Coordinates of C-alpha atoms and ligand atoms in Angstrom, one line a residue:
M1 CA 155.9 61.1 71.9
N2 CA 155.5 62.1 68.3
F3 CA 156.3 65.6 67.2
R4 CA 152.8 66.9 66.8
I5 CA 151.8 65.8 70.2
F6 CA 154.9 67.4 71.6
L7 CA 154.1 70.7 69.9
S8 CA 150.6 70.8 71.1
T9 CA 151.7 70.0 74.7
I10 CA 154.0 73.0 74.6
A11 CA 151.1 75.1 73.2
L12 CA 148.7 73.9 75.9
T13 CA 151.3 74.5 78.7
L14 CA 151.8 78.0 77.4
M15 CA 148.1 78.6 77.2
L16 CA 147.5 77.4 80.7
F17 CA 150.3 79.5 82.0
T18 CA 148.8 82.6 80.4
V19 CA 145.3 81.8 81.8
A20 CA 146.7 81.3 85.3
A21 CA 148.7 84.6 85.1
F22 CA 145.6 86.4 83.9
A23 CA 143.5 85.0 86.7
A24 CA 146.0 86.0 89.3
D25 CA 146.1 89.4 87.8
S26 CA 142.4 90.0 87.7
S27 CA 141.8 88.7 91.2
S28 CA 144.5 91.0 92.6
A29 CA 142.8 93.9 90.8
Q30 CA 139.6 93.2 92.8
S31 CA 141.1 92.7 96.3
S32 CA 144.7 92.2 97.4
T33 CA 144.0 89.0 99.2
P34 CA 141.1 86.6 98.6
Q35 CA 138.9 86.6 101.6
A36 CA 139.5 83.6 103.9
T37 CA 136.6 81.5 104.9
T38 CA 135.8 81.0 108.6
A39 CA 137.1 77.9 110.4
N40 CA 133.8 76.1 109.6
G41 CA 133.7 77.2 105.9
Y42 CA 131.6 80.4 105.7
Q43 CA 132.4 83.3 103.4
P44 CA 132.4 86.3 105.7
K45 CA 129.9 89.0 104.5
W46 CA 128.8 92.3 106.1
W47 CA 125.2 91.2 105.9
K48 CA 125.9 88.1 107.9
E49 CA 127.6 90.1 110.6
G50 CA 125.1 92.9 110.7
I51 CA 122.2 93.5 113.1
V52 CA 119.1 95.0 111.5
Y53 CA 116.6 97.3 113.1
Q54 CA 113.2 97.6 111.4
V55 CA 111.5 101.1 111.3
Y56 CA 107.8 101.4 110.6
P57 CA 107.8 105.0 109.6
R58 CA 104.2 105.8 110.4
S59 CA 104.7 104.9 114.0
F60 CA 108.3 106.0 114.7
K61 CA 108.5 109.7 115.2
D62 CA 106.3 112.6 114.1
S63 CA 108.3 115.7 113.4
N64 CA 105.6 118.1 112.3
G65 CA 102.6 117.4 114.6
D66 CA 100.2 115.9 112.1
G67 CA 100.0 112.6 114.2
I68 CA 101.9 110.6 111.6
G69 CA 105.5 109.5 111.9
D70 CA 107.8 110.8 109.1
L71 CA 111.3 110.7 107.6
K72 CA 112.5 113.8 109.5
G73 CA 111.4 112.1 112.6
I74 CA 113.6 109.1 111.8
T75 CA 116.6 111.2 111.0
S76 CA 116.2 112.9 114.4
K77 CA 116.5 109.6 116.1
L78 CA 119.5 108.0 114.3
D79 CA 121.7 108.3 117.3
Y80 CA 119.1 106.5 119.3
I81 CA 119.0 103.7 116.7
Q82 CA 122.8 103.4 116.6
G83 CA 122.8 103.3 120.4
I84 CA 121.0 99.9 120.2
G85 CA 124.2 98.5 118.6
V86 CA 122.5 97.9 115.2
N87 CA 124.2 98.7 111.9
V88 CA 121.5 98.2 109.3
I89 CA 118.1 99.9 109.2
W90 CA 115.2 98.3 107.2
L91 CA 112.7 101.0 106.4
S92 CA 109.1 99.8 105.9
P93 CA 107.5 101.4 102.7
H94 CA 108.1 105.1 102.4
Y95 CA 106.7 105.4 98.9
D96 CA 103.7 107.4 97.6
S97 CA 100.6 105.4 98.6
P98 CA 96.9 105.9 99.4
N99 CA 97.6 103.7 102.5
A100 CA 95.0 101.0 102.1
D101 CA 97.6 98.8 103.8
N102 CA 99.9 101.4 105.3
G103 CA 102.2 101.9 102.4
Y104 CA 102.2 98.2 101.2
D105 CA 100.1 99.5 98.4
I106 CA 102.4 101.7 96.3
R107 CA 101.1 104.4 93.9
D108 CA 104.4 105.7 92.7
Y109 CA 107.6 103.8 93.4
R110 CA 109.9 106.8 92.7
K111 CA 108.1 109.2 95.0
V112 CA 108.1 109.7 98.8
M113 CA 104.8 109.4 100.6
A114 CA 103.7 113.1 101.2
E115 CA 102.8 112.3 104.8
F116 CA 106.4 111.1 105.3
G117 CA 108.1 114.1 103.7
T118 CA 110.0 114.8 100.5
M119 CA 112.8 113.2 98.5
A120 CA 115.1 115.8 100.1
D121 CA 114.1 114.4 103.5
F122 CA 114.9 110.9 102.2
D123 CA 118.3 112.0 101.0
E124 CA 119.0 113.6 104.4
L125 CA 118.0 110.3 106.2
L126 CA 120.3 108.3 103.9
K127 CA 123.1 110.8 104.5
G128 CA 122.6 110.6 108.3
V129 CA 122.7 106.8 108.1
K130 CA 125.9 106.7 106.1
Q131 CA 127.6 109.3 108.3
R132 CA 127.1 106.9 111.1
H133 CA 128.6 104.1 109.1
M134 CA 125.3 102.3 109.1
R135 CA 123.4 101.0 106.1
L136 CA 119.8 101.4 104.9
I137 CA 117.7 98.8 103.2
L138 CA 114.3 99.5 101.6
D139 CA 111.1 97.6 101.4
L140 CA 110.5 96.3 97.8
V141 CA 106.7 95.7 97.4
V142 CA 106.4 94.4 93.8
N143 CA 104.1 91.4 94.0
H144 CA 101.3 94.0 93.7
S145 CA 101.0 97.8 93.4
S146 CA 98.2 100.1 94.4
D147 CA 95.1 100.3 92.2
E148 CA 95.9 104.0 92.1
H149 CA 99.3 103.3 90.3
A150 CA 99.3 104.8 86.8
W151 CA 99.9 101.3 85.4
F152 CA 96.7 100.1 86.8
A153 CA 94.7 103.2 85.9
E154 CA 95.8 102.4 82.3
S155 CA 95.4 98.6 82.6
R156 CA 91.8 98.7 83.6
K157 CA 90.7 101.1 80.8
S158 CA 90.4 98.6 78.0
K159 CA 91.3 95.1 77.1
D160 CA 93.7 96.3 74.4
N161 CA 95.4 99.0 76.5
P162 CA 99.2 98.6 76.3
Y163 CA 99.3 98.2 80.1
R164 CA 96.5 95.5 80.2
D165 CA 99.0 92.7 80.7
Y166 CA 100.8 94.5 83.6
Y167 CA 98.1 92.9 85.8
I168 CA 96.3 89.6 85.9
W169 CA 92.9 89.9 84.2
R170 CA 90.4 87.0 83.6
P171 CA 86.8 86.8 82.4
A172 CA 84.2 85.3 84.6
K173 CA 83.9 81.6 84.8
D174 CA 80.2 80.4 84.7
G175 CA 79.2 83.8 86.0
H176 CA 81.6 83.6 88.9
E177 CA 85.2 84.5 89.9
P178 CA 87.8 82.8 87.6
N179 CA 88.9 80.5 90.4
N180 CA 88.3 80.0 94.1
W181 CA 91.4 81.8 95.4
V182 CA 91.0 83.7 98.6
S183 CA 92.5 87.0 99.7
F184 CA 94.6 87.3 102.8
F185 CA 92.3 90.2 103.8
S186 CA 89.0 88.1 103.6
G187 CA 86.8 87.3 100.7
P188 CA 87.7 86.2 97.1
A189 CA 91.1 87.2 95.6
W190 CA 89.2 88.5 92.5
K191 CA 87.4 91.8 91.9
L192 CA 85.1 92.4 88.9
D193 CA 86.0 95.7 87.2
P194 CA 83.0 97.3 85.4
A195 CA 85.0 99.1 82.7
T196 CA 85.9 95.8 80.9
N197 CA 83.7 93.4 82.8
E198 CA 86.7 91.2 83.7
Y199 CA 88.2 90.3 87.1
Y200 CA 91.6 91.2 88.3
L201 CA 93.6 89.2 90.9
H202 CA 94.4 90.7 94.3
L203 CA 96.0 88.2 96.8
F204 CA 95.8 91.1 99.4
A205 CA 93.3 94.0 99.4
E206 CA 91.2 95.0 96.5
K207 CA 93.4 98.1 96.3
Q208 CA 96.4 95.9 95.9
P209 CA 96.2 94.3 92.4
D210 CA 98.8 91.6 91.7
L211 CA 101.4 92.5 89.0
N212 CA 101.9 90.1 86.1
W213 CA 105.5 89.0 86.4
D214 CA 105.2 86.9 83.3
N215 CA 105.2 90.1 81.4
R216 CA 108.8 91.0 80.7
R217 CA 108.0 94.7 80.6
V218 CA 106.8 94.5 84.2
R219 CA 110.0 92.9 85.2
A220 CA 112.0 95.5 83.4
E221 CA 110.0 98.3 85.2
V222 CA 110.8 96.7 88.5
Y223 CA 114.5 96.4 87.8
D224 CA 114.6 100.0 86.8
L225 CA 112.9 101.2 90.0
M226 CA 115.3 99.1 92.0
K227 CA 118.2 100.8 90.3
F228 CA 116.7 104.2 90.9
W229 CA 117.0 103.6 94.7
L230 CA 120.2 101.7 94.6
D231 CA 121.9 104.5 92.6
K232 CA 121.0 106.8 95.5
G233 CA 123.2 104.6 97.7
V234 CA 120.8 102.3 99.5
D235 CA 122.2 99.0 100.6
G236 CA 119.5 96.5 99.6
F237 CA 116.0 95.3 99.9
R238 CA 113.6 93.4 102.1
M239 CA 111.3 91.9 99.5
D240 CA 107.6 91.7 100.3
V241 CA 105.9 88.4 99.7
I242 CA 108.4 87.7 96.9
P243 CA 107.6 84.0 96.6
F244 CA 104.2 84.9 95.2
I245 CA 105.4 86.8 92.1
S246 CA 105.2 83.7 89.8
K247 CA 101.6 82.4 89.6
R248 CA 100.8 78.7 89.0
E249 CA 100.2 77.8 85.3
G250 CA 96.5 78.1 84.4
L251 CA 95.6 79.5 87.9
P252 CA 94.1 76.2 89.2
D253 CA 91.6 76.1 92.1
L254 CA 92.9 76.0 95.7
P255 CA 92.7 72.4 96.8
P256 CA 90.5 72.1 100.0
D257 CA 93.4 71.4 102.3
Y258 CA 95.0 74.7 101.3
R259 CA 92.0 76.9 102.1
M260 CA 93.3 77.7 105.6
R261 CA 96.9 78.1 104.4
P262 CA 96.7 79.5 100.9
H263 CA 100.1 81.0 101.0
Y264 CA 101.7 77.6 100.6
F265 CA 99.8 77.3 97.4
Y266 CA 100.5 80.8 96.1
A267 CA 104.2 80.6 96.8
M268 CA 107.1 79.1 94.8
G269 CA 105.4 79.3 91.4
P270 CA 107.0 77.8 88.3
H271 CA 109.1 80.8 87.2
L272 CA 110.1 82.2 90.7
H273 CA 113.7 81.0 90.4
E274 CA 114.0 82.2 86.9
Y275 CA 112.8 85.7 87.8
L276 CA 115.0 86.0 90.8
Q277 CA 118.0 84.9 88.9
E278 CA 117.2 87.4 86.2
M279 CA 116.8 90.1 88.9
N280 CA 120.1 89.1 90.3
R281 CA 121.8 89.3 86.9
E282 CA 120.2 92.6 85.9
V283 CA 120.4 94.4 89.2
L284 CA 121.5 92.7 92.4
S285 CA 124.9 91.4 91.2
K286 CA 125.9 95.0 90.2
Y287 CA 125.9 96.2 93.8
D288 CA 127.1 95.1 97.2
L289 CA 123.8 94.4 98.8
M290 CA 121.7 92.8 101.5
T291 CA 118.6 91.0 100.2
V292 CA 116.1 89.3 102.4
G293 CA 112.9 87.8 101.0
E294 CA 109.7 87.7 103.0
A295 CA 109.2 84.0 102.4
F296 CA 105.6 83.7 103.3
G297 CA 104.4 80.2 102.2
V298 CA 107.9 78.8 101.8
T299 CA 108.8 75.5 103.5
L300 CA 112.1 74.8 105.1
D301 CA 113.2 72.3 102.5
Q302 CA 112.5 74.9 99.8
T303 CA 114.6 77.5 101.5
P304 CA 118.0 76.6 100.2
T305 CA 116.7 76.9 96.6
L306 CA 116.2 80.6 97.3
V307 CA 119.3 81.4 99.3
D308 CA 122.1 79.0 98.3
E309 CA 124.7 81.5 97.2
R310 CA 125.7 79.4 94.2
R311 CA 122.2 79.9 92.7
N312 CA 122.5 83.7 92.7
E313 CA 119.0 84.5 93.9
L314 CA 118.6 86.1 97.4
N315 CA 121.0 86.3 100.4
M316 CA 118.4 85.3 103.0
I317 CA 114.7 84.8 103.7
F318 CA 112.4 85.3 106.6
N319 CA 111.0 81.9 107.5
F320 CA 107.7 82.2 109.5
D321 CA 107.7 79.0 111.4
V322 CA 108.7 80.6 114.7
V323 CA 106.6 83.8 114.6
R324 CA 103.6 81.8 113.5
L325 CA 104.1 79.1 116.1
N326 CA 101.3 80.6 118.1
R327 CA 98.8 80.4 115.3
D328 CA 96.5 77.9 113.8
G329 CA 95.5 79.8 110.7
R330 CA 94.5 83.2 112.2
Q331 CA 93.7 81.7 115.7
W332 CA 95.9 82.1 118.7
R333 CA 97.2 78.9 120.3
D334 CA 99.7 78.3 123.1
S335 CA 103.0 76.9 121.8
T336 CA 105.7 75.1 123.7
L337 CA 109.4 75.7 124.0
P338 CA 110.3 72.2 122.5
E339 CA 108.3 73.1 119.4
M340 CA 110.3 76.3 119.0
K341 CA 113.6 74.6 119.5
A342 CA 112.7 71.9 117.0
I343 CA 112.2 74.7 114.4
Y344 CA 115.6 76.2 115.0
T345 CA 117.3 72.7 114.8
T346 CA 115.5 72.0 111.5
Q347 CA 116.5 75.4 110.1
N348 CA 120.1 74.8 111.0
K349 CA 120.1 71.3 109.4
A350 CA 118.4 72.6 106.3
L351 CA 121.0 75.3 105.6
D352 CA 124.7 74.5 104.9
V353 CA 127.7 76.8 104.5
H354 CA 126.4 78.2 101.2
S355 CA 123.2 79.5 102.8
W356 CA 122.4 82.0 105.6
N357 CA 119.5 82.4 108.0
T358 CA 117.6 85.3 109.6
I359 CA 116.5 85.4 113.2
F360 CA 113.4 87.5 114.1
L361 CA 110.6 87.2 116.6
S362 CA 108.4 90.0 115.6
N363 CA 107.8 92.7 112.9
H364 CA 105.0 95.0 111.9
D365 CA 102.7 92.0 111.1
N366 CA 102.9 90.3 114.4
P367 CA 102.1 91.1 118.1
R368 CA 104.8 92.3 120.4
V369 CA 107.6 89.9 121.2
V370 CA 107.6 90.3 125.0
S371 CA 103.8 89.7 125.1
T372 CA 104.1 86.7 122.8
F373 CA 107.2 84.8 123.7
G374 CA 108.0 86.4 127.0
D375 CA 105.9 87.5 130.0
D376 CA 104.7 91.1 130.0
S377 CA 103.5 91.1 133.6
P378 CA 105.2 93.8 135.7
A379 CA 107.4 91.2 137.5
F380 CA 108.9 89.6 134.4
R381 CA 108.6 92.0 131.5
V382 CA 112.1 93.3 131.9
P383 CA 114.0 90.0 132.4
S384 CA 111.9 88.2 129.8
A385 CA 112.5 90.9 127.2
K386 CA 116.2 90.7 127.9
L387 CA 116.1 86.9 127.6
L388 CA 114.5 87.2 124.2
A389 CA 117.2 89.8 123.2
T390 CA 119.9 87.3 124.3
M391 CA 118.3 84.6 122.1
L392 CA 117.8 86.9 119.1
L393 CA 121.5 88.0 119.3
T394 CA 123.1 84.5 119.9
L395 CA 121.1 82.2 117.6
K396 CA 122.6 81.5 114.1
G397 CA 121.4 84.0 111.5
T398 CA 121.2 87.7 110.9
P399 CA 119.1 89.2 113.7
F400 CA 116.2 91.6 113.0
I401 CA 115.0 93.8 115.8
Y402 CA 111.5 95.4 115.4
Q403 CA 111.2 99.0 116.7
G404 CA 110.1 99.3 120.3
D405 CA 111.2 95.8 121.2
E406 CA 114.5 97.3 122.4
L407 CA 112.3 99.0 125.0
G408 CA 110.2 96.0 125.8
M409 CA 107.0 97.6 124.4
T410 CA 104.0 95.4 125.0
N411 CA 100.7 94.5 123.3
Y412 CA 97.9 97.1 123.4
P413 CA 94.9 96.3 125.6
F414 CA 92.4 96.4 122.7
T415 CA 88.7 96.0 123.7
R416 CA 86.7 97.4 120.8
I417 CA 86.8 97.1 117.0
E418 CA 87.0 100.9 116.7
Q419 CA 90.4 100.9 118.2
F420 CA 92.0 99.0 115.3
D421 CA 93.3 100.5 112.0
D422 CA 94.5 97.3 110.2
I423 CA 92.6 96.5 107.0
E424 CA 93.0 92.8 107.8
V425 CA 91.0 93.3 111.1
K426 CA 88.4 95.5 109.5
N427 CA 87.7 93.2 106.6
G428 CA 87.7 90.2 108.9
W429 CA 85.1 92.0 111.1
K430 CA 82.8 92.5 108.1
A431 CA 83.3 89.0 106.7
D432 CA 83.2 87.0 109.9
V433 CA 81.5 89.0 112.7
L434 CA 78.8 91.0 110.9
T435 CA 77.7 87.9 109.1
G436 CA 77.3 86.1 112.4
K437 CA 80.0 83.5 111.7
V438 CA 82.2 84.6 114.7
K439 CA 81.1 86.2 117.9
A440 CA 82.4 89.8 118.4
G441 CA 83.8 88.9 121.8
D442 CA 85.7 85.9 120.4
Y443 CA 87.0 88.0 117.5
I444 CA 88.4 90.7 119.8
A445 CA 89.8 88.1 122.3
N446 CA 91.8 86.5 119.5
L447 CA 93.0 89.9 118.2
R448 CA 94.3 90.7 121.7
K449 CA 96.8 88.0 121.1
T450 CA 97.4 88.2 117.4
S451 CA 96.7 91.6 115.9
R452 CA 99.2 93.4 113.7
D453 CA 98.2 96.7 115.3
H454 CA 100.0 95.7 118.6
S455 CA 103.3 96.4 116.9
R456 CA 102.1 99.5 115.1
T457 CA 101.2 101.7 118.1
P458 CA 103.5 104.7 118.3
M459 CA 107.0 104.5 119.7
Q460 CA 107.1 105.5 123.3
W461 CA 109.8 108.2 123.5
D462 CA 109.1 109.8 126.9
S463 CA 106.4 110.4 129.5
S464 CA 104.9 113.5 127.9
P465 CA 101.5 113.4 126.2
Q466 CA 101.3 111.0 123.3
A467 CA 104.6 109.5 124.7
G468 CA 106.6 112.2 122.9
F469 CA 105.7 110.6 119.5
S470 CA 103.7 113.6 118.3
T471 CA 102.4 116.9 119.4
A472 CA 99.1 116.1 117.8
A473 CA 96.1 115.6 120.2
Q474 CA 95.4 112.3 118.5
P475 CA 98.0 110.3 116.6
W476 CA 96.9 108.0 113.8
L477 CA 96.8 105.0 116.1
A478 CA 96.5 105.3 119.9
V479 CA 99.6 105.2 122.1
N480 CA 99.8 102.3 124.5
P481 CA 98.5 103.6 127.9
N482 CA 101.6 102.1 129.6
Y483 CA 103.9 104.8 128.1
K484 CA 104.6 106.5 131.4
D485 CA 106.3 103.4 132.7
I486 CA 107.8 102.1 129.4
N487 CA 109.6 104.8 127.3
A488 CA 113.0 105.5 125.8
S489 CA 113.9 108.5 127.9
Q490 CA 113.7 106.5 131.0
E491 CA 115.6 103.5 129.5
L492 CA 118.4 105.6 128.0
G493 CA 119.5 106.8 131.4
D494 CA 119.3 103.4 133.1
P495 CA 122.3 101.0 132.7
N496 CA 119.9 98.1 133.7
S497 CA 117.3 98.9 131.1
I498 CA 116.2 96.6 128.2
Y499 CA 117.7 99.2 125.8
S500 CA 121.0 99.1 127.6
Y501 CA 121.0 95.4 127.6
F502 CA 120.4 95.3 123.8
S503 CA 123.2 97.6 123.4
K504 CA 125.6 95.5 125.4
M505 CA 124.4 92.2 123.7
S506 CA 124.8 93.7 120.3
R507 CA 128.3 94.8 120.9
F508 CA 129.2 91.5 122.4
R509 CA 127.9 89.7 119.3
E510 CA 129.7 92.1 117.1
K511 CA 133.1 91.3 118.6
T512 CA 132.5 87.5 118.9
P513 CA 132.7 85.7 115.6
A514 CA 131.5 82.4 117.1
L515 CA 128.2 84.1 117.8
V516 CA 127.9 85.0 114.2
Y517 CA 129.4 82.1 112.3
G518 CA 129.7 79.4 114.9
D519 CA 127.9 76.0 114.5
Y520 CA 124.7 75.7 116.5
E521 CA 123.8 72.8 118.8
D522 CA 120.7 72.4 121.0
L523 CA 121.8 70.6 124.1
D524 CA 118.5 69.7 125.6
P525 CA 115.7 69.7 122.9
E526 CA 112.9 68.2 125.1
N527 CA 113.3 70.4 128.1
A528 CA 110.1 72.4 128.4
K529 CA 111.6 75.3 130.5
I530 CA 115.3 75.6 129.5
F531 CA 116.7 76.4 126.2
A532 CA 120.5 75.6 126.3
Y533 CA 122.6 75.7 123.2
T534 CA 126.2 76.1 122.1
R535 CA 127.8 78.1 119.3
T536 CA 131.2 76.8 118.2
L537 CA 133.8 78.3 115.8
G538 CA 137.2 76.5 115.8
K539 CA 138.4 76.5 119.4
D540 CA 135.9 79.1 120.5
K541 CA 132.7 77.8 122.2
Y542 CA 129.9 79.7 123.8
L543 CA 127.1 78.3 125.8
V544 CA 123.7 80.1 126.1
V545 CA 121.3 79.1 128.8
L546 CA 117.8 80.6 128.9
N547 CA 115.1 79.9 131.4
F548 CA 111.9 80.3 129.5
S549 CA 109.7 80.2 132.6
K550 CA 108.9 82.4 135.6
D551 CA 110.0 79.6 138.0
A552 CA 113.4 79.2 139.5
V553 CA 115.1 76.2 138.0
A554 CA 118.2 74.3 139.3
Y555 CA 119.6 73.1 136.0
N556 CA 122.1 70.4 135.5
L557 CA 123.9 70.8 132.1
P558 CA 123.5 67.6 130.1
G559 CA 126.4 65.2 129.9
G560 CA 128.2 66.8 132.9
L561 CA 129.1 69.8 130.7
K562 CA 130.8 72.6 132.6
A563 CA 129.3 76.1 132.1
G564 CA 132.6 78.0 131.8
A565 CA 133.2 81.7 132.3
L566 CA 130.1 83.9 132.6
Q567 CA 130.1 86.6 130.0
I568 CA 126.7 88.2 130.1
S569 CA 123.5 87.7 132.2
N570 CA 120.2 89.5 132.3
L571 CA 120.1 89.2 136.1
A572 CA 123.3 90.1 137.9
T573 CA 124.0 86.9 139.7
G574 CA 127.8 86.6 139.5
E575 CA 127.4 83.0 140.6
E576 CA 130.4 80.8 140.7
E577 CA 130.6 77.9 138.3
T578 CA 129.0 74.8 139.8
P579 CA 127.7 71.6 138.3
V580 CA 124.2 73.0 138.9
L581 CA 123.1 76.4 137.5
N582 CA 120.6 78.0 139.8
L583 CA 118.5 80.0 137.4
K584 CA 115.9 82.6 138.4
G585 CA 112.7 83.0 136.5
W586 CA 113.5 84.3 132.9
E587 CA 117.2 84.3 133.6
A588 CA 119.5 84.3 130.6
R589 CA 123.3 83.6 130.7
V590 CA 126.0 83.4 128.1
Y591 CA 129.2 81.5 129.0
K592 CA 132.6 81.1 127.3
Q593 CA 133.7 77.5 127.6
Ligands
ISL601 O1 99.2 89.4 108.7 C1 99.3 88.8 107.7 C2 98.1 88.4 106.9 O2 97.4 87.3 107.6 C3 100.6 88.4 107.2 O3 100.5 87.1 107.0 C4 101.1 89.2 106.1 O4 100.0 89.6 105.2 C5 102.1 88.4 105.2 O5 103.1 88.1 106.0 C6 102.5 89.3 104.1 O6 103.0 90.5 104.6 C7 103.5 91.5 103.8 O7 102.6 91.8 102.7 C8 101.4 92.4 103.0 C9 101.4 93.5 104.0 O8 100.1 93.7 104.5 C10 102.3 93.2 105.2 O9 102.4 94.2 106.0 C11 103.6 92.8 104.6 O10 104.6 92.6 105.6 C12 100.9 92.9 101.7 O11 101.8 93.7 101.1
CA602 CA1 104.4 113.9 110.6

């Protein structure tokens, strides 16, 4: 070795030594021990272990008798929410809004909707959540704003207004809309604005103009408003239709095969990843957050590109394959259990240790879970709601419970168009029924299965008038007539209620790492009645057996597998372990093997 090489080797060794010492120092400054991964390689995170409860404020609890749920109402029910065993609350939009789409059309992102209360009420709510060691995530609706937002009021004034480029304006093309895009709420996605004689884009209602994310000033505004709420101490965001924020270059026409499923064309635009990474750099990475994107129009193979932790975009997304299993476009269809199982298997294969899933069966845009995936007839409503709770809380992914599902609330028996509030329903009526394209009877029959309003009827608190939701003679949307039989006050006092079962299941999940992080395996994919799967973490293995039918089934576990020790069941059987499991209709069991 010549002398120069010898010297530089010493220098290099010294340098490496210093770097290593520095690295050790800085990591110990952050946390005393680096967090160990689970036996199967996951980084533990609070948002992977959490159970989320979605509150739709308008329908939750009315504190002042105006017929509309409000923030004080939610604060008064925090113990009830905690009693379900959840530890994160997702609040649907609570911002100032003219309510063309119940708050998903925001007029002022920094103001509380007057109907819901004041900023002081919001601060009280957040304080109450924190006192109970729970967390609060907000709805971030930034693909579009309200047309009553100050930005849009400016933008529409003139072509050279400084806010013009906050939205997406185009001149007419051959006397028509700039392209053939359709709105999710019927009709074209463009509206001609007389002030400048140009069209603006609205993928949803006319009162929901799409923001122009290609404008860096728009992005900066969004990051600022996010920080406004995060600095108050909220713990993250559910991001409304976030895959739509980047529009396709040149706004090309919808190809014919996308007309019935335009969301797959609008989603995943060319700059989506760039904008999410920027948002992550500018905002998300500075806080300890939960982020979940409403990934309407995202396919499973695209999912890892949004949630792989090494890419620094989102923590999780909602994939709609299961909740939309019963739809062909907007029409109801009967799905099968093997179809549902196939989706979960594909999801689990698509996501590796760097990604994380969500599990949800309903929300404010879907019908009630027990009426859709269970059986809401008197004989089976309770066991089937508990079976669905068992599934929700033992599949792999962060579970989201929609308000009222913990009580087994059911679909509303709609018979007339006047009973609906939803803009999607009203616009569809005008576009399809009043034009004679669809018969009124067929339209209502379909809505009885699919309408978003099923989930939006008021929470059923007790058997007093208006189910204890409000002292008003008429709440904004009618209470389900079954509230005398299905309500919280009855369920809270009953150890065998659906509410009590949720509570028990949630706590069981919380103390069982295998149910959070364990590998998932479907044991019997083709079985049309039984859903049987295992969750395995190191030496811990749990078996879940669900009878998705009202029939009794004598079930032989595949491959001579033994069930193990019964941990939880929705029907108290206490049966001894045998090679055959004698399952009653809608029975659910969890075993430790
Ligand atoms: O019911 C739907 C329309 O057919 C849903 O597909 C829904 O519009 C879609 O999932 C996007 O939902 C979100 O954005 C909408 C809002 O109406 C929904 O309530 C919200 O969850 C526009 O902000
Ligand atoms: Ca109120």
